[in-house]
Coordinates of C-alpha atoms in Angstrom, one line a residue:
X741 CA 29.4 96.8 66.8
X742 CA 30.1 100.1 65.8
X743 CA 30.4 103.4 67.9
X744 CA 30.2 106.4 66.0
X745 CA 31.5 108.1 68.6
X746 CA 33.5 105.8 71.0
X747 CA 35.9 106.4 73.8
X748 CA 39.2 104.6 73.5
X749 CA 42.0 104.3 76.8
X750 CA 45.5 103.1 75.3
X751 CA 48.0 102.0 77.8
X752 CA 51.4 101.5 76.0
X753 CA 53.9 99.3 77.9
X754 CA 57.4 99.7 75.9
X755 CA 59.3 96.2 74.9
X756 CA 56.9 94.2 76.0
X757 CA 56.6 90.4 73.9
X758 CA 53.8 87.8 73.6
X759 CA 56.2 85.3 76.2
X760 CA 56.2 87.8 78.8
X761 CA 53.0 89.4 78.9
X762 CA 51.0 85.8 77.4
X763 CA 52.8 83.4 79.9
X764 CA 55.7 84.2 82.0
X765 CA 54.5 86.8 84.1
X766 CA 50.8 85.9 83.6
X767 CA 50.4 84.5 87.1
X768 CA 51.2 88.2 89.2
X769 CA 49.0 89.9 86.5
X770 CA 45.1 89.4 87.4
X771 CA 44.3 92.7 86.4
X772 CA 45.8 92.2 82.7
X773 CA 44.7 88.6 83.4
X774 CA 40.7 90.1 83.8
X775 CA 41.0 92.1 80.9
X776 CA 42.3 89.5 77.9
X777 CA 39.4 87.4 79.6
X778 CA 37.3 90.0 77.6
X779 CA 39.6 90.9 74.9
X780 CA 40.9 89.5 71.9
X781 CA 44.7 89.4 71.9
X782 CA 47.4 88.7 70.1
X783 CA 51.0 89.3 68.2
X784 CA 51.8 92.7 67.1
X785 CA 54.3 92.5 64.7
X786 CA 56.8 95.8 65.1
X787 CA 58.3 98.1 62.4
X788 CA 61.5 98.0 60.4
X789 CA 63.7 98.9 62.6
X790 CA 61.9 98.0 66.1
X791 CA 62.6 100.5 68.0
X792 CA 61.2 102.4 70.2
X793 CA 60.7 106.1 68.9
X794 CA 59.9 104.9 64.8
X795 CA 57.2 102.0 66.4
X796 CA 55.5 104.3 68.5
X797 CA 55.3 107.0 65.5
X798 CA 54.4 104.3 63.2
X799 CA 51.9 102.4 65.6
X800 CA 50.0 106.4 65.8
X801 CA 50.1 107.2 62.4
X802 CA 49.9 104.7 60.2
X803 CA 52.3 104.9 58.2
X804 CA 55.9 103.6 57.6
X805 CA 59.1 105.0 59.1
X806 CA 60.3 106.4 55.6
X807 CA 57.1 108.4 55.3
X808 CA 57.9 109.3 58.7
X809 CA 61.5 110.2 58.1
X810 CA 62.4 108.3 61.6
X811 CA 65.2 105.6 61.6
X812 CA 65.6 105.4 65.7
X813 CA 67.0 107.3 68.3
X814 CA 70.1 109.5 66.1
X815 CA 69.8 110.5 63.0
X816 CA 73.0 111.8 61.4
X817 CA 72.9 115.6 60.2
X818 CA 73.1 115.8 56.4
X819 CA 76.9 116.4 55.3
X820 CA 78.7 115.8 58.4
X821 CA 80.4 113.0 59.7
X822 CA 79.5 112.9 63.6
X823 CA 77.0 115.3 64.1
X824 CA 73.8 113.6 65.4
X825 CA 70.5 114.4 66.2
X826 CA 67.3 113.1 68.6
X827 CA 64.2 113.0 66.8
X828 CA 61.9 115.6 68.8
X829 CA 58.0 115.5 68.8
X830 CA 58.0 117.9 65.7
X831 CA 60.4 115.4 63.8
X832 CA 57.6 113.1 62.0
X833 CA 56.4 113.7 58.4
X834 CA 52.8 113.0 58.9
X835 CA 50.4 113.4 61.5
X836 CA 49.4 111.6 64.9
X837 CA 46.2 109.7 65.2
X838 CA 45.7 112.3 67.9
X839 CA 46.5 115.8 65.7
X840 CA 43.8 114.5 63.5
X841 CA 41.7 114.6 66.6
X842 CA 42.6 117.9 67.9
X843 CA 42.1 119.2 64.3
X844 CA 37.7 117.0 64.5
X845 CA 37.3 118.7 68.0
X846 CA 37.9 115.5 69.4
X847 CA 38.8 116.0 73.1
X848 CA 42.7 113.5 73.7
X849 CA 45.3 113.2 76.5
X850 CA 48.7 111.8 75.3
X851 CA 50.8 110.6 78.6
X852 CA 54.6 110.1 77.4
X853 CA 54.3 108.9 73.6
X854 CA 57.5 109.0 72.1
X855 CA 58.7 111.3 70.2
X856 CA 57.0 113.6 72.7
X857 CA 59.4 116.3 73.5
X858 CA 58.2 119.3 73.4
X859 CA 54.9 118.8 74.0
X860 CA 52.4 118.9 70.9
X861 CA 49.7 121.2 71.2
X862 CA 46.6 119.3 70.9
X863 CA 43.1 119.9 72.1
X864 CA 43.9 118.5 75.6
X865 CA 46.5 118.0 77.4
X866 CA 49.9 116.3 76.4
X867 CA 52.8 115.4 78.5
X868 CA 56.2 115.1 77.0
X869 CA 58.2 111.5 77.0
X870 CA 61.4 110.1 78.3
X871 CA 63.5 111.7 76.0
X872 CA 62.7 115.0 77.5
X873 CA 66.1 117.2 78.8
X874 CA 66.5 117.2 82.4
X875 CA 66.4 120.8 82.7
X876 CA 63.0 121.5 80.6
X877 CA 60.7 123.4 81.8
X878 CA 57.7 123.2 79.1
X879 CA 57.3 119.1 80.4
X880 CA 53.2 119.3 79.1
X881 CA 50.7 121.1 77.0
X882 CA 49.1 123.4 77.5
X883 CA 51.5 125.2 80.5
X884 CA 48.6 125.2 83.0
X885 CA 48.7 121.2 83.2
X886 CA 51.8 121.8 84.5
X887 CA 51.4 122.3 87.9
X888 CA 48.4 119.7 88.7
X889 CA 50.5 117.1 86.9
X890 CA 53.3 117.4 89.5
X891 CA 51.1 117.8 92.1
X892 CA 49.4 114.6 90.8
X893 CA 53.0 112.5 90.8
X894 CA 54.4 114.2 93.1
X895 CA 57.2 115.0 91.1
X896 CA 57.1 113.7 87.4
X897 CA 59.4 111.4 86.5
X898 CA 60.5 111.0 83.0
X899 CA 63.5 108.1 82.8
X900 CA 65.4 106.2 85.2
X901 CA 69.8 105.7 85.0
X902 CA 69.6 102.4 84.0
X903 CA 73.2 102.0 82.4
X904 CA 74.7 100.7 85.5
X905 CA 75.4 97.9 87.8
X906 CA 73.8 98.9 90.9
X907 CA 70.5 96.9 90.0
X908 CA 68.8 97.3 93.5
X909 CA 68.6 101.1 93.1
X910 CA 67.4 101.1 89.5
X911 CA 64.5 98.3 90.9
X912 CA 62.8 101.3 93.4
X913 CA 63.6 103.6 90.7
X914 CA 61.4 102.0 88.1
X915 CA 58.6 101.2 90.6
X916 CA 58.6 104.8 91.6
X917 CA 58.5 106.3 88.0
X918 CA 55.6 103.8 87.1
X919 CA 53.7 104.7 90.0
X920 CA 54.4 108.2 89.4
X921 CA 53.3 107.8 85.8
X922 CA 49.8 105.6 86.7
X923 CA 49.2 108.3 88.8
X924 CA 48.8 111.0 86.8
X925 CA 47.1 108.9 84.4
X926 CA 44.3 108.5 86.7
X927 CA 44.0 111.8 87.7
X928 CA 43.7 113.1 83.9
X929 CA 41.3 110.5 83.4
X930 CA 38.8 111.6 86.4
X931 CA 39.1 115.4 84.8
X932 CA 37.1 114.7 81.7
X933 CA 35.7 112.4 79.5
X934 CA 38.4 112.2 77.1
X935 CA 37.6 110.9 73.9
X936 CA 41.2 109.1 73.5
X937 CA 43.6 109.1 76.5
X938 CA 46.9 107.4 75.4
X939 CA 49.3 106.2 78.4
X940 CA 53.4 105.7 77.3
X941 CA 55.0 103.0 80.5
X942 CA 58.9 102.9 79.4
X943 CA 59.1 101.0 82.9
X944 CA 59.3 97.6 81.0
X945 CA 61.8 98.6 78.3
X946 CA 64.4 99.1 81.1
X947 CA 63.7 96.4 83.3
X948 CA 64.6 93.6 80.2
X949 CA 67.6 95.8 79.8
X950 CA 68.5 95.2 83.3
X951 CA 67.5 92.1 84.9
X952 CA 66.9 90.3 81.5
X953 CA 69.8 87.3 82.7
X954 CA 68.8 87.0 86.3
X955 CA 64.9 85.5 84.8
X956 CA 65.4 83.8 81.9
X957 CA 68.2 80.8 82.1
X958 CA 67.9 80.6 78.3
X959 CA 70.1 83.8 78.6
X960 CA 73.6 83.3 77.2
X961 CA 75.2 85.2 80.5
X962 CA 72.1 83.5 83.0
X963 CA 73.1 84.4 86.4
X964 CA 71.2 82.7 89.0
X965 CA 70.5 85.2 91.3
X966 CA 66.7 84.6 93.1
X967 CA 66.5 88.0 94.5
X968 CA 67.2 89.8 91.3
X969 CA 64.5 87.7 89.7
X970 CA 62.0 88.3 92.0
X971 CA 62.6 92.2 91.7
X972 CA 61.3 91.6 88.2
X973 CA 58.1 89.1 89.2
X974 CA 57.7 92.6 91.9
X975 CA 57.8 95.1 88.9
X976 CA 55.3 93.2 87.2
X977 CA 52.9 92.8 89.9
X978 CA 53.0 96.6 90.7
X979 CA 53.0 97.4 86.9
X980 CA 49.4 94.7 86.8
X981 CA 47.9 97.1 89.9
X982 CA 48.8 100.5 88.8
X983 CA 46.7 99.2 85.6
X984 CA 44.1 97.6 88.0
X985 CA 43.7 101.2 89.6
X986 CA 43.4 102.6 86.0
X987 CA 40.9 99.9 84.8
X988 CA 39.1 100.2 87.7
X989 CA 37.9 104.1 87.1
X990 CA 36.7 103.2 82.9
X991 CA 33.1 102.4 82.1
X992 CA 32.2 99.1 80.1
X993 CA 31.5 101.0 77.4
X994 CA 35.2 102.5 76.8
X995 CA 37.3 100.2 74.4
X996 CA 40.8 99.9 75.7
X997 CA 43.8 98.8 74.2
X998 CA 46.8 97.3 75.8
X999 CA 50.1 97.9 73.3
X1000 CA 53.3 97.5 72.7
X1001 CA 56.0 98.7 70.1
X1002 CA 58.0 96.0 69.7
X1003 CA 59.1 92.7 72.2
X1004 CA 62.4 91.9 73.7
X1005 CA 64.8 89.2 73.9
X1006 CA 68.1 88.0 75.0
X1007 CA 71.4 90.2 73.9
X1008 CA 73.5 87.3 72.3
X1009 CA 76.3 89.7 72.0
X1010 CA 77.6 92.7 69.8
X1011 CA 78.8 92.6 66.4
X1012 CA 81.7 95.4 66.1
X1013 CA 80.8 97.0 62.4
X1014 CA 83.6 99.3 62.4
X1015 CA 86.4 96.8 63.2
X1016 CA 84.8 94.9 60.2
X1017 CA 85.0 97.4 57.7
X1018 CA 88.2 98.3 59.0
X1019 CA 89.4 94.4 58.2
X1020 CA 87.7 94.7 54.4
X1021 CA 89.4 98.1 53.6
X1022 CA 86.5 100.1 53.6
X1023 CA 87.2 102.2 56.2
X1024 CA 91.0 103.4 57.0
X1025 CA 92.3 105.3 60.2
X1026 CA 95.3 107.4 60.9
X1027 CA 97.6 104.7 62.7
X1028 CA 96.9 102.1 64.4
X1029 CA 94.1 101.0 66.6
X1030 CA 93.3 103.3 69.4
X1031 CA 92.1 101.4 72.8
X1032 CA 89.1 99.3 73.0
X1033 CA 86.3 101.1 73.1
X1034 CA 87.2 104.2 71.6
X1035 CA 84.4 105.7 69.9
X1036 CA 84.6 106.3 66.2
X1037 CA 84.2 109.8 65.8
X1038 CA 87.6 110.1 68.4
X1039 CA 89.4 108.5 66.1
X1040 CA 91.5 110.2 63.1
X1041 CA 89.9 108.6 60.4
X1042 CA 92.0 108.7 56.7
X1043 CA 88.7 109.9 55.0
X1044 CA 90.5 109.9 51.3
X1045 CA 90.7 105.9 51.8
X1046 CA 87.1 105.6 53.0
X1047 CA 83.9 104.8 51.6
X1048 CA 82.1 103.3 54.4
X1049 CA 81.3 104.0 58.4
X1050 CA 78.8 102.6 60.6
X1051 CA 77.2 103.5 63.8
X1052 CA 76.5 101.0 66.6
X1053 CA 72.8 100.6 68.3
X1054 CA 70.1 98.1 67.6
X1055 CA 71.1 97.6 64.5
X1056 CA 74.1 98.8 61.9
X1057 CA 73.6 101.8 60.5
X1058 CA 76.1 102.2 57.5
X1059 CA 76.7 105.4 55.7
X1060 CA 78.8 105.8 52.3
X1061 CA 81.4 108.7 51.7
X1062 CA 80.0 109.5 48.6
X1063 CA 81.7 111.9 46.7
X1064 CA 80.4 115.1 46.1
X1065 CA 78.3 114.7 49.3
X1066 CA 80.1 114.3 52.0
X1067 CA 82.8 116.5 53.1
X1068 CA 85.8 114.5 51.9
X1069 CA 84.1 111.5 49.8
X1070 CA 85.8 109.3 48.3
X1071 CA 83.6 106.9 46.9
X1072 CA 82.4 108.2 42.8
X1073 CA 78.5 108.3 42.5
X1074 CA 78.5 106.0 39.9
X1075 CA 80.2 103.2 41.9
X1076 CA 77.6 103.1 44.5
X1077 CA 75.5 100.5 43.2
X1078 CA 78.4 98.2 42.4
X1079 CA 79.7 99.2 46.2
X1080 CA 77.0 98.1 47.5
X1081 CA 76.1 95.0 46.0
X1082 CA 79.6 94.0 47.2
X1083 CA 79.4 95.1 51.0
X1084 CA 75.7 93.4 51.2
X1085 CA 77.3 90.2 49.8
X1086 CA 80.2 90.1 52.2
X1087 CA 77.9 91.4 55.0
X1088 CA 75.4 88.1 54.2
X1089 CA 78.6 85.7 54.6
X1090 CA 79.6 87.0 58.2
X1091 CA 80.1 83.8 60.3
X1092 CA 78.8 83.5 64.0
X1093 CA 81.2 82.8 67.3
X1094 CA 80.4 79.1 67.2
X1095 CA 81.4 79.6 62.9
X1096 CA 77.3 79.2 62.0
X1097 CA 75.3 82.1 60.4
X1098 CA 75.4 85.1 62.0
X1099 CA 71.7 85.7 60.1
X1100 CA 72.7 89.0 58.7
X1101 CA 70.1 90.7 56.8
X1102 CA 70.6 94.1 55.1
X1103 CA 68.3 96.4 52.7
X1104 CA 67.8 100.0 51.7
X1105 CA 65.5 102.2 53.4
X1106 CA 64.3 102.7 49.5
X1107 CA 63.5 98.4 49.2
X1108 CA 61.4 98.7 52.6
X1109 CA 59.5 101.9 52.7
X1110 CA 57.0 103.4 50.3
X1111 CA 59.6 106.7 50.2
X1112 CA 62.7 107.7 51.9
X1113 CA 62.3 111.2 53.5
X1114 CA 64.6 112.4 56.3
X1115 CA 68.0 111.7 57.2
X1116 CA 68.1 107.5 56.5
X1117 CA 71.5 105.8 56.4
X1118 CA 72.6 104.4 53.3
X1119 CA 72.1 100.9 54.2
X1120 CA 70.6 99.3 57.1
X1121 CA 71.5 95.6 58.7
X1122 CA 70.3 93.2 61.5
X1123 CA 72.4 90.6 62.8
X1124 CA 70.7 87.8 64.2
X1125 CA 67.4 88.9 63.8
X1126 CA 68.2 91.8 66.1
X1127 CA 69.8 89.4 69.1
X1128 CA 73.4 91.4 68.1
X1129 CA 74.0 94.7 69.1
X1130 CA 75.9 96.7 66.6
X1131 CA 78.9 97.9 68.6
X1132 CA 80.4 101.6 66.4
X1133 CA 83.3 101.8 68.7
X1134 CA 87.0 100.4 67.7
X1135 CA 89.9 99.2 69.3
X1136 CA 88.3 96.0 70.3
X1137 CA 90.8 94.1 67.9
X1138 CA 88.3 91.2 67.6
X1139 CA 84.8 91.4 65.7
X1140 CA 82.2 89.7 68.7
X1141 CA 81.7 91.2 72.6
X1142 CA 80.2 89.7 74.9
X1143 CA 78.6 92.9 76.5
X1144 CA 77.1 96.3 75.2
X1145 CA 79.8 98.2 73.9
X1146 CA 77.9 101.6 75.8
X1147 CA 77.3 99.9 79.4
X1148 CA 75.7 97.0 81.3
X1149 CA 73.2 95.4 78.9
X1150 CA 70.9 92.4 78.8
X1151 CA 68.4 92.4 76.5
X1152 CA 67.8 93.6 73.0
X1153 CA 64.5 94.1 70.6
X1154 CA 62.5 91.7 68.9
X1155 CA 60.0 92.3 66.4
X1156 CA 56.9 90.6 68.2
X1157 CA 55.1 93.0 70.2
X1158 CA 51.7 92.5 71.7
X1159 CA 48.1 93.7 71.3
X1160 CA 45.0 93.5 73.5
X1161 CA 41.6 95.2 72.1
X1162 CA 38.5 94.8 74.9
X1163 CA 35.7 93.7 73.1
X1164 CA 32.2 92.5 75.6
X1165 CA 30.8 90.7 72.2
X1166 CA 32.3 88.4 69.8
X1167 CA 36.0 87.6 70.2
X1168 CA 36.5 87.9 73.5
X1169 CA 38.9 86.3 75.7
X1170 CA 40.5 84.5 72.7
X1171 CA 43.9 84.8 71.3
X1172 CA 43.4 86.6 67.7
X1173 CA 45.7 86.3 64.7
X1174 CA 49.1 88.0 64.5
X1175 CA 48.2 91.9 63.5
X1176 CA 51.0 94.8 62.5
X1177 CA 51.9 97.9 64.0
X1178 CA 50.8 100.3 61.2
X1179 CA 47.4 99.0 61.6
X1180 CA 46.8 100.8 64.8
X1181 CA 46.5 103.9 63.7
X1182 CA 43.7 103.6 61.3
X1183 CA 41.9 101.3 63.8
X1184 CA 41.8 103.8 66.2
X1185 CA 40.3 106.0 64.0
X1186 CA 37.6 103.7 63.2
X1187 CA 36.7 103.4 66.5
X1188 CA 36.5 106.7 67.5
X1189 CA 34.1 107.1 64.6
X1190 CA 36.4 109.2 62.7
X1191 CA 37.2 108.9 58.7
X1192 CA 40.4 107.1 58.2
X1193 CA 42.3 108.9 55.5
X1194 CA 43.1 107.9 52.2
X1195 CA 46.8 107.1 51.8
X1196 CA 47.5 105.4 55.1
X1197 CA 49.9 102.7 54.9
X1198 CA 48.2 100.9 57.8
X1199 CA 44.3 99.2 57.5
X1200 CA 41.5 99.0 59.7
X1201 CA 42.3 95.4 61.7
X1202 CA 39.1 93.4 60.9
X1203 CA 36.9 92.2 63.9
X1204 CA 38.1 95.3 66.0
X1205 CA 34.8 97.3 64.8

């Protein structure tokens, strides 16, 4: 079932997972509900790390974050200590699913896709994504889109505050932005008959963050709080019309594709890395423990009697002061591999709160990609299959919080995202097989008739043609 030259709509809902799009918020979804009737749907398994800006890169262009050179949100700056860096839209190694479209005269519209700031020139119209700075200006491609889009949302909205405990007000803020988001959606859609429009939600991604423990009593901090919960039934039910709306304006013959980059679950808790290597004698301050909290890089940190530091976020991010590289290392070249083997075997025995297995897995960006190309930390570890936070921060004089060292927190990734292809023929309405992330790309391609390039990491998925 082949269309040499089809027309694909992707809508992109960020941290969305099989339980809550499948099953627990199925009821107040009709709209999604009507469309896996005539889909096939399934797991999407995420990217190593999953997160949010390296899936949605991968997911695009079929290839792996090494290729890629994207690790997550920071990347540290080669040769310095503290200085970080956000990956902008110009940041990835290899092109977009829709650059090689621009470059076949292939008419796209890209809504939000991370990394999306500034926006890339493409022949169409793209508008930047939530990471774009409050005070830009050039918020879409090209500069003439600029106006109708605002006129369209009245008022784009990029990101809500969602650090904080006032959840009421960041519950109208996330309806608002969504709406906002849908809207212009639909208005680029009615404009022309793109040949790929690609729609970015982040709307889901901070709603787990913040009302994670008020729905799901399998939460370690389950609050029972019915008005809360029902905010998040409400989001869900708005998110399922704005998509009805959407749906509601593409013919039968456009394929569309509902996505995410990776699922969510429950924050168990954060592991504090620093205080760790602190406690094995890899890392050594000036004095004594600052207070809790205390970032690392506010810290005097005795660098002559360091060879290791790590950075909090989804996952630990551990660097080596290697000497010769970094400003002060103190750790010989040729003992790195002997280093290392150590720290990964000490990281594997970490014990849990409740003195079971933390789970701690660790590799090398070099064991998990096809090449290493950017600015990748030196080793990379999960804790709990991702369901601990890696707090950088010191002063905590204990190795296990509760909360999100960085603000109110409930949820974290999970590597099981979702994947919905319409299909009127064979397959549809039935669950498919679990597919990966990387194989998006080239699928895309292949339904939008173009060549899928040699070299891809990803594959066409079979049955999707």
């Amino acid at each position: 079932m082949g269309r040499a030259h089809g027309r694909v709509l992707v809508i992109g809902l960020d941290s969305v997972s099989p339980w809550l799009l499948f099953e627990r918020f199925r009821p107040v979804m009709p709209n999604v509900r009507r469309l896996l009737e005539r889909s096939r749907y399934g797991t999407l398994r995420s990217t190593d790390p999953p997160i949010t800006v390296p899936a949605w890169a991968v997911m695009f262009s079929g290839m792996d974050p090494g290729s890629l050179g994207l690790y997550g949100f920071r990347h540290r700056k080669p040769g310095r200590y503290w200085e970080m860096y956000t990956p902008s839209s110009r940041s990835p190694l290899e092109p977009m699913v829709w650059d090689r479209l621009s470059r076949a005269g292939r008419r796209v519209c890209v809504i939000g896709m991370p990394p999306g700031y500034p926006p890339p020139i493409l022949n169409g119209v793209a508008v930047s994504d939530f990471l774009t700075p409050a005070s830009a200006k050039d918020i879409a491609s090209p500069p003439s889109a600029i106006d109708a889009i605002q006129r369209s949302a009245g008022g784009y909205e990029f990101d809500v505050s969602f650090r904080s405990d006032d959840r009421a007000r960041i519950a109208d803020d996330l309806v608002r932005m969504t709406r906002k988001r849908f809207a212009v959606a639909r208005d680029l859609w009615q404009r022309e008959p793109w040949d790929l429009l690609a729609l970015h939600e982040i709307g889901p991604d901070r709603l787990h963050h913040t009302f994670w423990k008020f729905f799901d009593p399998t939460h370690p901090r389950y609050e029972e709080n019915h008005e809360l919960q029902d905010r998040v039934s409400e989001y869900y039910a708005i998110l399922d019309r704005e998509i009805g709306a959407l749906l509601d304006l593409v013919p039968a013959s456009v394929r569309i594709l509902l996505v995410s980059d990776h699922g969510s679950q429950p924050m168990a808790g954060a592991f504090c890395i620093n205080e760790w290597l602190i406690r094995r004698g890899y890392l050594t301050l000036n004095g004594s423990l600052p207070r809790a909290g205390t970032p690392l890089e506010e810290t005097e940190v005795d660098w002559a009697r360091t060879r290791a530091w790590g950075a909090g976020g989804y996952y630990a991010r551990i660097f080596y002061n290697v000497r010769g590289r970094e400003p002060h290392g103190s750790l010989g070249p040729d003992s790195v591999p002997d280093f290392e083997a150590t720290l990964r075997r000490e990281l594997s025995e970490i014990p849990a709160p409740d003195g079971g297995s933390l789970r701690v897995e660790s590799f090398t960006p070099r064991e998990r990609y096809h090449e290493v190309r950017g600015d990748a930390p030196d080793l990379m570890v999960y804790f709990g299959g991702c369901s601990w936070r890696s707090a950088g921060t010191v002063g905590h004089g204990r190795l296990y919080l509760e909360e999100n060292d960085t603000g109110p927190d409930d949820a974290v990734h999970s590597f099981d995202g979702i994947y919905s292809v319409s299909d009127p023929a064979e397959g549809a309405g039935r669950p498919g097989p679990p597919e990966r992330i990387v194989d998006i790309g080239p699928t895309l391609l292949d339904l939008l008739g173009e060549p899928v390039p040699p070299g891809l990491h990803g594959r066409v998925i079979d049955g999707f043609r």
